[in-house]
Short mmCIF file of N, CA and C and ligand atoms in Angstrom, two decimals:
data_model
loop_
_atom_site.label_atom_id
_atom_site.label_comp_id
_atom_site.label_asym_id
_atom_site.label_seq_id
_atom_site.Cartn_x
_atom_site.Cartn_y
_atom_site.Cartn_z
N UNK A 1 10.75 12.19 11.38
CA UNK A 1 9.40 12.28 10.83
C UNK A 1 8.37 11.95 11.91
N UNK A 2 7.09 12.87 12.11
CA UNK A 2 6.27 12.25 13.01
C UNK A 2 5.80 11.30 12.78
N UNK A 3 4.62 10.75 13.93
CA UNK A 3 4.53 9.86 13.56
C UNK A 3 3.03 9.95 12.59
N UNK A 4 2.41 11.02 12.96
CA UNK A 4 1.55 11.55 11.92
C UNK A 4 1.85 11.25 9.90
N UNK A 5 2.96 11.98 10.02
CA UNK A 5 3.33 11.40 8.79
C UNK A 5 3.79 10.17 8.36
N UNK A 6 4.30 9.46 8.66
CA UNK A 6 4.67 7.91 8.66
C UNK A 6 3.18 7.08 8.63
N UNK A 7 2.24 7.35 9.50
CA UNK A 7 1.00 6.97 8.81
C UNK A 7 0.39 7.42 7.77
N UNK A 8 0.33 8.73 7.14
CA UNK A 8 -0.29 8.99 5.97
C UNK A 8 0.70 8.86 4.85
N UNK A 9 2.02 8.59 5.05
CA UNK A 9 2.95 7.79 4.15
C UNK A 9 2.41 6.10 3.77
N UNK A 10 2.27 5.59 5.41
CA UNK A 10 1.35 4.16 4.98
C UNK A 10 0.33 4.20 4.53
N UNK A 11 -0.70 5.02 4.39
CA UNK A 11 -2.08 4.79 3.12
C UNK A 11 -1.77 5.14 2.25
N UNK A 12 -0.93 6.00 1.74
CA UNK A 12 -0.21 6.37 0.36
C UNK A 12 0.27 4.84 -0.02
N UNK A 13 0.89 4.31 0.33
CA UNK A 13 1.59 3.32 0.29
C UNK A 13 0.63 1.71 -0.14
N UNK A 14 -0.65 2.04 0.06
CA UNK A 14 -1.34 1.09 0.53
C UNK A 14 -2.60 1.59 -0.54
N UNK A 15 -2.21 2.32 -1.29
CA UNK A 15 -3.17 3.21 -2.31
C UNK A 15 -4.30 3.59 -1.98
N UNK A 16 -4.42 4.16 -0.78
CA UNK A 16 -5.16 4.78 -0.34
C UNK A 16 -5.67 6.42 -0.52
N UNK A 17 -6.51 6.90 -1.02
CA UNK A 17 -6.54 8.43 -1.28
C UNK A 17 -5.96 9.32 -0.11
N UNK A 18 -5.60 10.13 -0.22
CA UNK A 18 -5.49 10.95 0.94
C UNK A 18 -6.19 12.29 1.40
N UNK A 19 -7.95 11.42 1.21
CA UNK A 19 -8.68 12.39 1.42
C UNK A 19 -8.31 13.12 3.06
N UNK A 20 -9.21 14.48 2.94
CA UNK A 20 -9.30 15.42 3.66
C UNK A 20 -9.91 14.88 5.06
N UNK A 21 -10.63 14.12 5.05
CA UNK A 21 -12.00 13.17 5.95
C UNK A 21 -10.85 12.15 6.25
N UNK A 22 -9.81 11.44 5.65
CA UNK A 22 -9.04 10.55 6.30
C UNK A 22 -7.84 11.39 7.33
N UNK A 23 -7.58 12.40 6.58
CA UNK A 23 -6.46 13.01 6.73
C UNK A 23 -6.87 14.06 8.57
N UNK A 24 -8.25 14.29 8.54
CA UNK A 24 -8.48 14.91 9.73
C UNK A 24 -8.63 13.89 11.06
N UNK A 25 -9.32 12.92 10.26
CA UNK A 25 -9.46 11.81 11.54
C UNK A 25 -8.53 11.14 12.02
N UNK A 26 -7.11 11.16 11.21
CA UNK A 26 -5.53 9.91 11.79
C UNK A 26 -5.10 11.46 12.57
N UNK A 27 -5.33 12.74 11.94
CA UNK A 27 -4.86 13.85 13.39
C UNK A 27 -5.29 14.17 14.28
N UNK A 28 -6.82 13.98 14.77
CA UNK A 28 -7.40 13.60 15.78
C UNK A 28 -6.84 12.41 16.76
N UNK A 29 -6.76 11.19 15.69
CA UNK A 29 -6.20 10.31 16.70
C UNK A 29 -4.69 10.10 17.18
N UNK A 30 -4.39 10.90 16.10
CA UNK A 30 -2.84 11.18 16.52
C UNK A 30 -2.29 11.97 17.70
N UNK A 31 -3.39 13.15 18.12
CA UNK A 31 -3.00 13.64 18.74
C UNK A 31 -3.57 13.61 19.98
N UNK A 32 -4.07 12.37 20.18
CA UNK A 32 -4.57 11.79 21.66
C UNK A 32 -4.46 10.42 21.25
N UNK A 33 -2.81 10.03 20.79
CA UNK A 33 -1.92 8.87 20.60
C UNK A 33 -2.03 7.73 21.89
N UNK A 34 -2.32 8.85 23.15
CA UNK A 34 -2.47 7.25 24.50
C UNK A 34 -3.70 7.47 24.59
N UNK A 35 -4.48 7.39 23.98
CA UNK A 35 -6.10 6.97 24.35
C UNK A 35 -6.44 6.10 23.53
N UNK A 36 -7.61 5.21 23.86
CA UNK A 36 -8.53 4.58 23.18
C UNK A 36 -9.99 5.80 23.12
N UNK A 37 -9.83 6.18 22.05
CA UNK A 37 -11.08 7.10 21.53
C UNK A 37 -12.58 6.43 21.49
N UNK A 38 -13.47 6.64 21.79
CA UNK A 38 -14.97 5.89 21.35
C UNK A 38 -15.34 6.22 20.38
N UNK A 39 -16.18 5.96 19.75
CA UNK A 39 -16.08 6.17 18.39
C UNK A 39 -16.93 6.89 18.32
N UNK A 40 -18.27 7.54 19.14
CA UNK A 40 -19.06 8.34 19.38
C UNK A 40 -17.81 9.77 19.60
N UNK A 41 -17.29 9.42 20.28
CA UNK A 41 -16.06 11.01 20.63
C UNK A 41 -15.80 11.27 19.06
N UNK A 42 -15.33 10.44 17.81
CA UNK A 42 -14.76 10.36 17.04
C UNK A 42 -15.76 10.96 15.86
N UNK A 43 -16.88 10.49 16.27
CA UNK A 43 -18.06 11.01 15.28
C UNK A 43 -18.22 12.06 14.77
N UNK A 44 -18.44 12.74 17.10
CA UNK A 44 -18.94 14.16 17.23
C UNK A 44 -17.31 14.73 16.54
N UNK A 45 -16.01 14.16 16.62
CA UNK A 45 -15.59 15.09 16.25
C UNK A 45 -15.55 15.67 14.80
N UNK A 46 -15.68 14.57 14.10
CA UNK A 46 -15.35 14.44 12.76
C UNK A 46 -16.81 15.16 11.91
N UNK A 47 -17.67 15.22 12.95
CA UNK A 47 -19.24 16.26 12.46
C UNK A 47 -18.89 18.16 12.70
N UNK A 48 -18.00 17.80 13.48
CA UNK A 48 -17.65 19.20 13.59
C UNK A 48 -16.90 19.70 12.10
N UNK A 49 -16.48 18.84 11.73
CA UNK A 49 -15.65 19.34 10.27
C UNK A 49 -16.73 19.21 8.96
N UNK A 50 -17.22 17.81 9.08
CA UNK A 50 -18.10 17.21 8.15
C UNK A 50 -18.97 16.58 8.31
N UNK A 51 -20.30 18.15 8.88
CA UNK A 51 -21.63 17.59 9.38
C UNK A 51 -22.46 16.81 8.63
N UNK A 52 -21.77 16.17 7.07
CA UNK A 52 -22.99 14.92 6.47
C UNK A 52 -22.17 13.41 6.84
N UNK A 53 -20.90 13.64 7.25
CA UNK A 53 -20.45 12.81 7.49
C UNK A 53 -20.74 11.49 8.54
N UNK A 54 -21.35 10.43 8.17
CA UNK A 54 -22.30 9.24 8.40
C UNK A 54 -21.25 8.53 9.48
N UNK A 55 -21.96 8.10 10.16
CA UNK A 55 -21.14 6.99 11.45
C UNK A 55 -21.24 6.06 10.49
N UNK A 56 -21.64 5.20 9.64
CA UNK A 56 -20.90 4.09 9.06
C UNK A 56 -18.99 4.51 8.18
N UNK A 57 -19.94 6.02 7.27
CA UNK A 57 -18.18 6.27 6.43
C UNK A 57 -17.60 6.27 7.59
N UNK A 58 -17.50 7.06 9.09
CA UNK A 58 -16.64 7.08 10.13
C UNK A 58 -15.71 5.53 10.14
N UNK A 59 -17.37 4.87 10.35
CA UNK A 59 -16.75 3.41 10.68
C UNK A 59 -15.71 2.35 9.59
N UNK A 60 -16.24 2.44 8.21
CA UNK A 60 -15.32 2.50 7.22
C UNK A 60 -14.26 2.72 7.36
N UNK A 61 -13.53 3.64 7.38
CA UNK A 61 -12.36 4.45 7.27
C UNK A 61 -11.74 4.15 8.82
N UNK A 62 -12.19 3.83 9.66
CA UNK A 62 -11.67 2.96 10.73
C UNK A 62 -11.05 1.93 10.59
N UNK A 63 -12.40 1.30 9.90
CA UNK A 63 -11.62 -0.49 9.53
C UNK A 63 -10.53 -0.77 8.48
N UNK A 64 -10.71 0.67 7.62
CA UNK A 64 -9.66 0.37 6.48
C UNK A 64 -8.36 0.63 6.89
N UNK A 65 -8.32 1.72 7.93
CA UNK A 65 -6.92 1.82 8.52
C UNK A 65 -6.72 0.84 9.22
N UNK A 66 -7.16 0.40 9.91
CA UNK A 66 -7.13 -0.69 11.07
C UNK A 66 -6.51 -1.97 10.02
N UNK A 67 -7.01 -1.78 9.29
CA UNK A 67 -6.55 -3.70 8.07
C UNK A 67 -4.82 -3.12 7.31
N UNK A 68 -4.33 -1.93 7.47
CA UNK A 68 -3.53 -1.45 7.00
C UNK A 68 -1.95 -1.38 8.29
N UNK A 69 -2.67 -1.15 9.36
CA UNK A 69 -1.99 -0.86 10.66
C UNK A 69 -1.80 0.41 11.29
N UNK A 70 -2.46 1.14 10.89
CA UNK A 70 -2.45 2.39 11.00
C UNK A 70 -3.16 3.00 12.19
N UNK A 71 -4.51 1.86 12.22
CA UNK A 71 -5.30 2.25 13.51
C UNK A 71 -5.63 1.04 14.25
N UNK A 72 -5.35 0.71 15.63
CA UNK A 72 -6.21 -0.13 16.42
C UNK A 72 -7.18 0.12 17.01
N UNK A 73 -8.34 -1.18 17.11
CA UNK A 73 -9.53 -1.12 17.53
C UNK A 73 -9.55 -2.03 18.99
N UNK A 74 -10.15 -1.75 20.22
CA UNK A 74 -10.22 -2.77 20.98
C UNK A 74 -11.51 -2.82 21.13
N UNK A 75 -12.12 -3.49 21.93
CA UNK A 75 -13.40 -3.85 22.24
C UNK A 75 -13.34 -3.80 24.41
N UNK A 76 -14.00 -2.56 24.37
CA UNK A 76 -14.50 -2.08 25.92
C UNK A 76 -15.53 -2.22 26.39
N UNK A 77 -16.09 -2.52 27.86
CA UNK A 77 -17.49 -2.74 28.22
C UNK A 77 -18.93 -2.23 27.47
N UNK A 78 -17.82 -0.89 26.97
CA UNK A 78 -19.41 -0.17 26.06
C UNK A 78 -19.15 0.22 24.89
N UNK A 79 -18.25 -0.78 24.18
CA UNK A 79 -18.10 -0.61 22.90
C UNK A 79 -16.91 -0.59 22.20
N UNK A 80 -16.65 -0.62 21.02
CA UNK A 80 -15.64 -0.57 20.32
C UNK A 80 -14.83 0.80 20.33
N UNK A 81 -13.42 0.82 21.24
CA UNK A 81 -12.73 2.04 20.94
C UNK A 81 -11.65 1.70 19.68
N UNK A 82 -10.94 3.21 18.94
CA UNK A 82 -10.13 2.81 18.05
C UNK A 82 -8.82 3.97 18.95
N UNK A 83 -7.94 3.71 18.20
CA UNK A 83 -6.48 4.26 19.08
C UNK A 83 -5.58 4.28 17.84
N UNK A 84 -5.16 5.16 17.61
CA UNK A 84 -3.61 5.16 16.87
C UNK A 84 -2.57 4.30 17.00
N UNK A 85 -2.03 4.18 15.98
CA UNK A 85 -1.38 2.76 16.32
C UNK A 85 0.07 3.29 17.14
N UNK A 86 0.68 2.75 17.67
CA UNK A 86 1.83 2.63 18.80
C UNK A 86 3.20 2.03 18.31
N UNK A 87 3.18 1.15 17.18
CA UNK A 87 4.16 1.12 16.79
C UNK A 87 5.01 1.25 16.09
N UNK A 88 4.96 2.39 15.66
CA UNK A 88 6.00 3.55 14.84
C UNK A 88 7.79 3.76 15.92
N UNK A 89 7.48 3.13 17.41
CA UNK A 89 8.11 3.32 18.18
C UNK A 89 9.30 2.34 18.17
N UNK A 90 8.68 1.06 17.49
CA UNK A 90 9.11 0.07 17.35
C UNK A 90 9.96 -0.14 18.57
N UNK A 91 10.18 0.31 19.96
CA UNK A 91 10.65 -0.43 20.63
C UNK A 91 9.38 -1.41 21.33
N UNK A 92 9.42 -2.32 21.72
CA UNK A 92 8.23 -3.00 22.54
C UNK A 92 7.98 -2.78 24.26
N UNK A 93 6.93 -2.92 23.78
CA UNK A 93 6.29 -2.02 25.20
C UNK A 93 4.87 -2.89 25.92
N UNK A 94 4.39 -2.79 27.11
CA UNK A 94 3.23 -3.53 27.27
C UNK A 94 2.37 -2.04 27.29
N UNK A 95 0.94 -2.47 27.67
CA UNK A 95 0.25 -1.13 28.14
C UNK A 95 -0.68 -1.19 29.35
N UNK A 96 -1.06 -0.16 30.26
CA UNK A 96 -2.08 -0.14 31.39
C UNK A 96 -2.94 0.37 30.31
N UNK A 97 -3.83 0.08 30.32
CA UNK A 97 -5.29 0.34 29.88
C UNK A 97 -6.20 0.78 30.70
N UNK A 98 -6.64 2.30 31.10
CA UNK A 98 -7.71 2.38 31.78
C UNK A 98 -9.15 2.08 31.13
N UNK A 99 -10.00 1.14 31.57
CA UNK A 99 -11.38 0.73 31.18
C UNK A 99 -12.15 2.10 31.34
N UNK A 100 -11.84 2.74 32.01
CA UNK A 100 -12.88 3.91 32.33
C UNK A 100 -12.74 5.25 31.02
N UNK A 101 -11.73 5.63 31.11
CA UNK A 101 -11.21 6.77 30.33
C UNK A 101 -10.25 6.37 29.00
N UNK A 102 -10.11 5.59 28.62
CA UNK A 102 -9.23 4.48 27.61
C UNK A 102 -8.02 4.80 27.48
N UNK A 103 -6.99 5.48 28.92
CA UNK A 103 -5.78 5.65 28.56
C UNK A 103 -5.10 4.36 28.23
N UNK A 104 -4.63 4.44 27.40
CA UNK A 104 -3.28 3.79 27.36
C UNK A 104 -1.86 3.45 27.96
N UNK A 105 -1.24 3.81 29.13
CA UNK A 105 -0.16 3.91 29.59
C UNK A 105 1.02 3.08 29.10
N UNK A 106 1.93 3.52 28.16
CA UNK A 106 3.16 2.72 27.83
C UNK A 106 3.60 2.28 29.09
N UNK A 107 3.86 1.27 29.37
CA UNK A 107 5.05 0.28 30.43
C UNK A 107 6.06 -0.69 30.06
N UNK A 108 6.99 -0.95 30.73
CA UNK A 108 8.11 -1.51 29.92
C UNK A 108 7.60 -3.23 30.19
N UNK A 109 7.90 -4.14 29.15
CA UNK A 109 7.44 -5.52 28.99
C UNK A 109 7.78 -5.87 30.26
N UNK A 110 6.86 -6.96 30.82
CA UNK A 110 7.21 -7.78 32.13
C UNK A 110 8.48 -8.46 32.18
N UNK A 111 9.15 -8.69 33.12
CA UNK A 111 10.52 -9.85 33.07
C UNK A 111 9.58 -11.49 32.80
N UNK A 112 10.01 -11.75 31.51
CA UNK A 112 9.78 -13.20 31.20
C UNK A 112 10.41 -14.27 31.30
N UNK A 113 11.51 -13.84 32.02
CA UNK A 113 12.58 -15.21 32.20
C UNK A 113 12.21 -16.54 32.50
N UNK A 114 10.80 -16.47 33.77
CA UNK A 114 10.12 -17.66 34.11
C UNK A 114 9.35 -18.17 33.28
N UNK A 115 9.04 -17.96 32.08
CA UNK A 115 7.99 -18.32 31.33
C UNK A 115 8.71 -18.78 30.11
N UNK A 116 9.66 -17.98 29.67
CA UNK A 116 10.76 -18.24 28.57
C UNK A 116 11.52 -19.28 29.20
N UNK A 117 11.48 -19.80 30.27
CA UNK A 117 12.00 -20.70 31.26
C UNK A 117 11.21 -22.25 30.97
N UNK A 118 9.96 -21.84 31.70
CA UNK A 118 8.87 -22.80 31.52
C UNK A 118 8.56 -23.29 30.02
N UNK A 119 8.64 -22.64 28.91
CA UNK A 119 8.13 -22.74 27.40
C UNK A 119 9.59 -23.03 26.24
N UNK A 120 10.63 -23.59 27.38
CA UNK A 120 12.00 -23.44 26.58
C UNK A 120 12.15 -24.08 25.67
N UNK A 121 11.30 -25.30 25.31
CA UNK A 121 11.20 -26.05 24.28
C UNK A 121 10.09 -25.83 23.08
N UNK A 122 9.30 -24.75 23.34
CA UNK A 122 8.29 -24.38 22.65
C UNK A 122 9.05 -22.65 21.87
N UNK A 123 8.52 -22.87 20.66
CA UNK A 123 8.55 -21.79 19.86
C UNK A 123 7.74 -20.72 19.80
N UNK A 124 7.89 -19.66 20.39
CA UNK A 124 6.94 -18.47 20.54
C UNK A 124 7.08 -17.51 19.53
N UNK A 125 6.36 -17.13 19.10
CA UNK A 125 6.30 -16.39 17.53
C UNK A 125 5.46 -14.60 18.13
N UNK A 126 5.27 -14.63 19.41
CA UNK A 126 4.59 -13.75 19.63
C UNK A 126 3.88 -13.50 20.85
N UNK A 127 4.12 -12.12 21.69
CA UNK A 127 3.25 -11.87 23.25
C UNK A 127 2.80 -10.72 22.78
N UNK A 128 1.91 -10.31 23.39
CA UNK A 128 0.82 -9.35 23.64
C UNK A 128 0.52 -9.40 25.41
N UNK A 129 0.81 -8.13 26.28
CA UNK A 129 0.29 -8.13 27.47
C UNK A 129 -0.19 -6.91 27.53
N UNK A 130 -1.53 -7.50 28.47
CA UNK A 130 -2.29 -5.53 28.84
C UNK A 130 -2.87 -5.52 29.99
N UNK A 131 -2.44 -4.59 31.05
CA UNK A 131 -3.00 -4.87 32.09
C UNK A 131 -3.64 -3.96 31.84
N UNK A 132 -4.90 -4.33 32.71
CA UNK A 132 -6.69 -3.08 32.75
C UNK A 132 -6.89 -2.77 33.90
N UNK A 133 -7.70 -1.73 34.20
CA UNK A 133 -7.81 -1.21 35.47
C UNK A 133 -7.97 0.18 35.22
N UNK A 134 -8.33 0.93 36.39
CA UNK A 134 -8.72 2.28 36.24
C UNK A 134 -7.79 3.47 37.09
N UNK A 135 -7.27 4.28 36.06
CA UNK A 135 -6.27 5.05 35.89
C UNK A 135 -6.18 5.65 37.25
N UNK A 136 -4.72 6.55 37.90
CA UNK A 136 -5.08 7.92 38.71
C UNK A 136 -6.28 8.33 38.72
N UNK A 137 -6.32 9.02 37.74
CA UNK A 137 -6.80 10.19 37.48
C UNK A 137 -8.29 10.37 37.48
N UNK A 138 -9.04 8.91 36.72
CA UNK A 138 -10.17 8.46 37.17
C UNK A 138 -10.53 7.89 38.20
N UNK A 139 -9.70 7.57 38.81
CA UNK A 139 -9.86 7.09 39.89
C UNK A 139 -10.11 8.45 41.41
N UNK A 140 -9.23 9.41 41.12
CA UNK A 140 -9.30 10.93 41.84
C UNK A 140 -11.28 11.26 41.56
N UNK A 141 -11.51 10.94 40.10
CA UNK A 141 -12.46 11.49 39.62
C UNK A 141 -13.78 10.97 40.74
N UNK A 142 -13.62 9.56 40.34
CA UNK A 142 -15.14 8.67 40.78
C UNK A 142 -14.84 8.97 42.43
N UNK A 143 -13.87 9.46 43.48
CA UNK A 143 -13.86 9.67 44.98
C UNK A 143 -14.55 10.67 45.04
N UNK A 144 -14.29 11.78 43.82
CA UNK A 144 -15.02 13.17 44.59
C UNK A 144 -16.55 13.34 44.03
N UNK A 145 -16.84 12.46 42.79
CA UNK A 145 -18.10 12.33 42.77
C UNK A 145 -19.28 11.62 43.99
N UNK A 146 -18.54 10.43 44.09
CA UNK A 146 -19.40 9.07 45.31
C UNK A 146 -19.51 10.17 46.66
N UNK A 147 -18.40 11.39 46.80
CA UNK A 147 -18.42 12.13 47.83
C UNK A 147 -19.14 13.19 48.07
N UNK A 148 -19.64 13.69 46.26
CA UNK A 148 -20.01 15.06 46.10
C UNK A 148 -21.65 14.67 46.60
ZN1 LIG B 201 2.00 1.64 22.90
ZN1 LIG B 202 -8.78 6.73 33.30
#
């Protein structure tokens, strides 16, 4: 099952309607799964389908997936991006985060032995790591501009 469906299985699940306006915006973000989207990208896209469609309902229907697990939100120099959620994969993974272009890059978890070392008497219930920085590809980008 994709992973497209496995999320609109979870708002079913979560009694959520499965409007048309929800249903276009989790395939948008589904299908630019390693990005962090802006929510302006997300707007214009979602005006292309449903030009009365309000940046708050946008924002709504963000947060309601987001409280469900369906969508993550981070917070970037210029604003709140949202991203499809990642773990349908359920294996664990860290991520590169480009600040510039909001890729995402899956990477495999750091070796924690020294820390699971250092914390051996402490109970850890939970890691989260993300390294940031700016991608290839943006990075190719901003040389031939500063050059052009
Ligand atoms: Zn991921
Ligand atoms: Zn980038």
């Amino acid at each position: 099952m994709s992973n497209l469906h496995l999320a609109l299985q979870l708002l079913q699940q979560n009694n959520y309607k499965l409007t048309k306006q929800r249903h276009y915006l989790l395939e948008y973000l589904a299908s630019h799964e390693d990005f962090y989207i802006t929510l302006t990208q997300l707007d214009q896209h979602m005006r292309t389908f449903f030009p009365k469609m309000s940046h708050d309902t946008i924002y709504r229907n963000v947060k309601e997936m987001q409280q469900i697990g369906v969508l993550e939100t981070k917070m970037f120099q210029n604003g709140l991006r949202v991203k499809f959620q990642c773990d349908f994969h359920k294996q664990e993974h860290s991520h590169f985060i480009c600040q510039q272009c909001g890729r995402a890059l899956e990477i495999p978890l750091p070796d924690f032995s020294k820390t699971h070392e250092q914390l051996r008497n402490y109970q850890i219930n939970n890691y989260h790591v993300e390294i940031w920085g700016i991608c290839d590809l943006c990075q190719t980008k901003n040389d031939s501009t500063t050059k052009a």
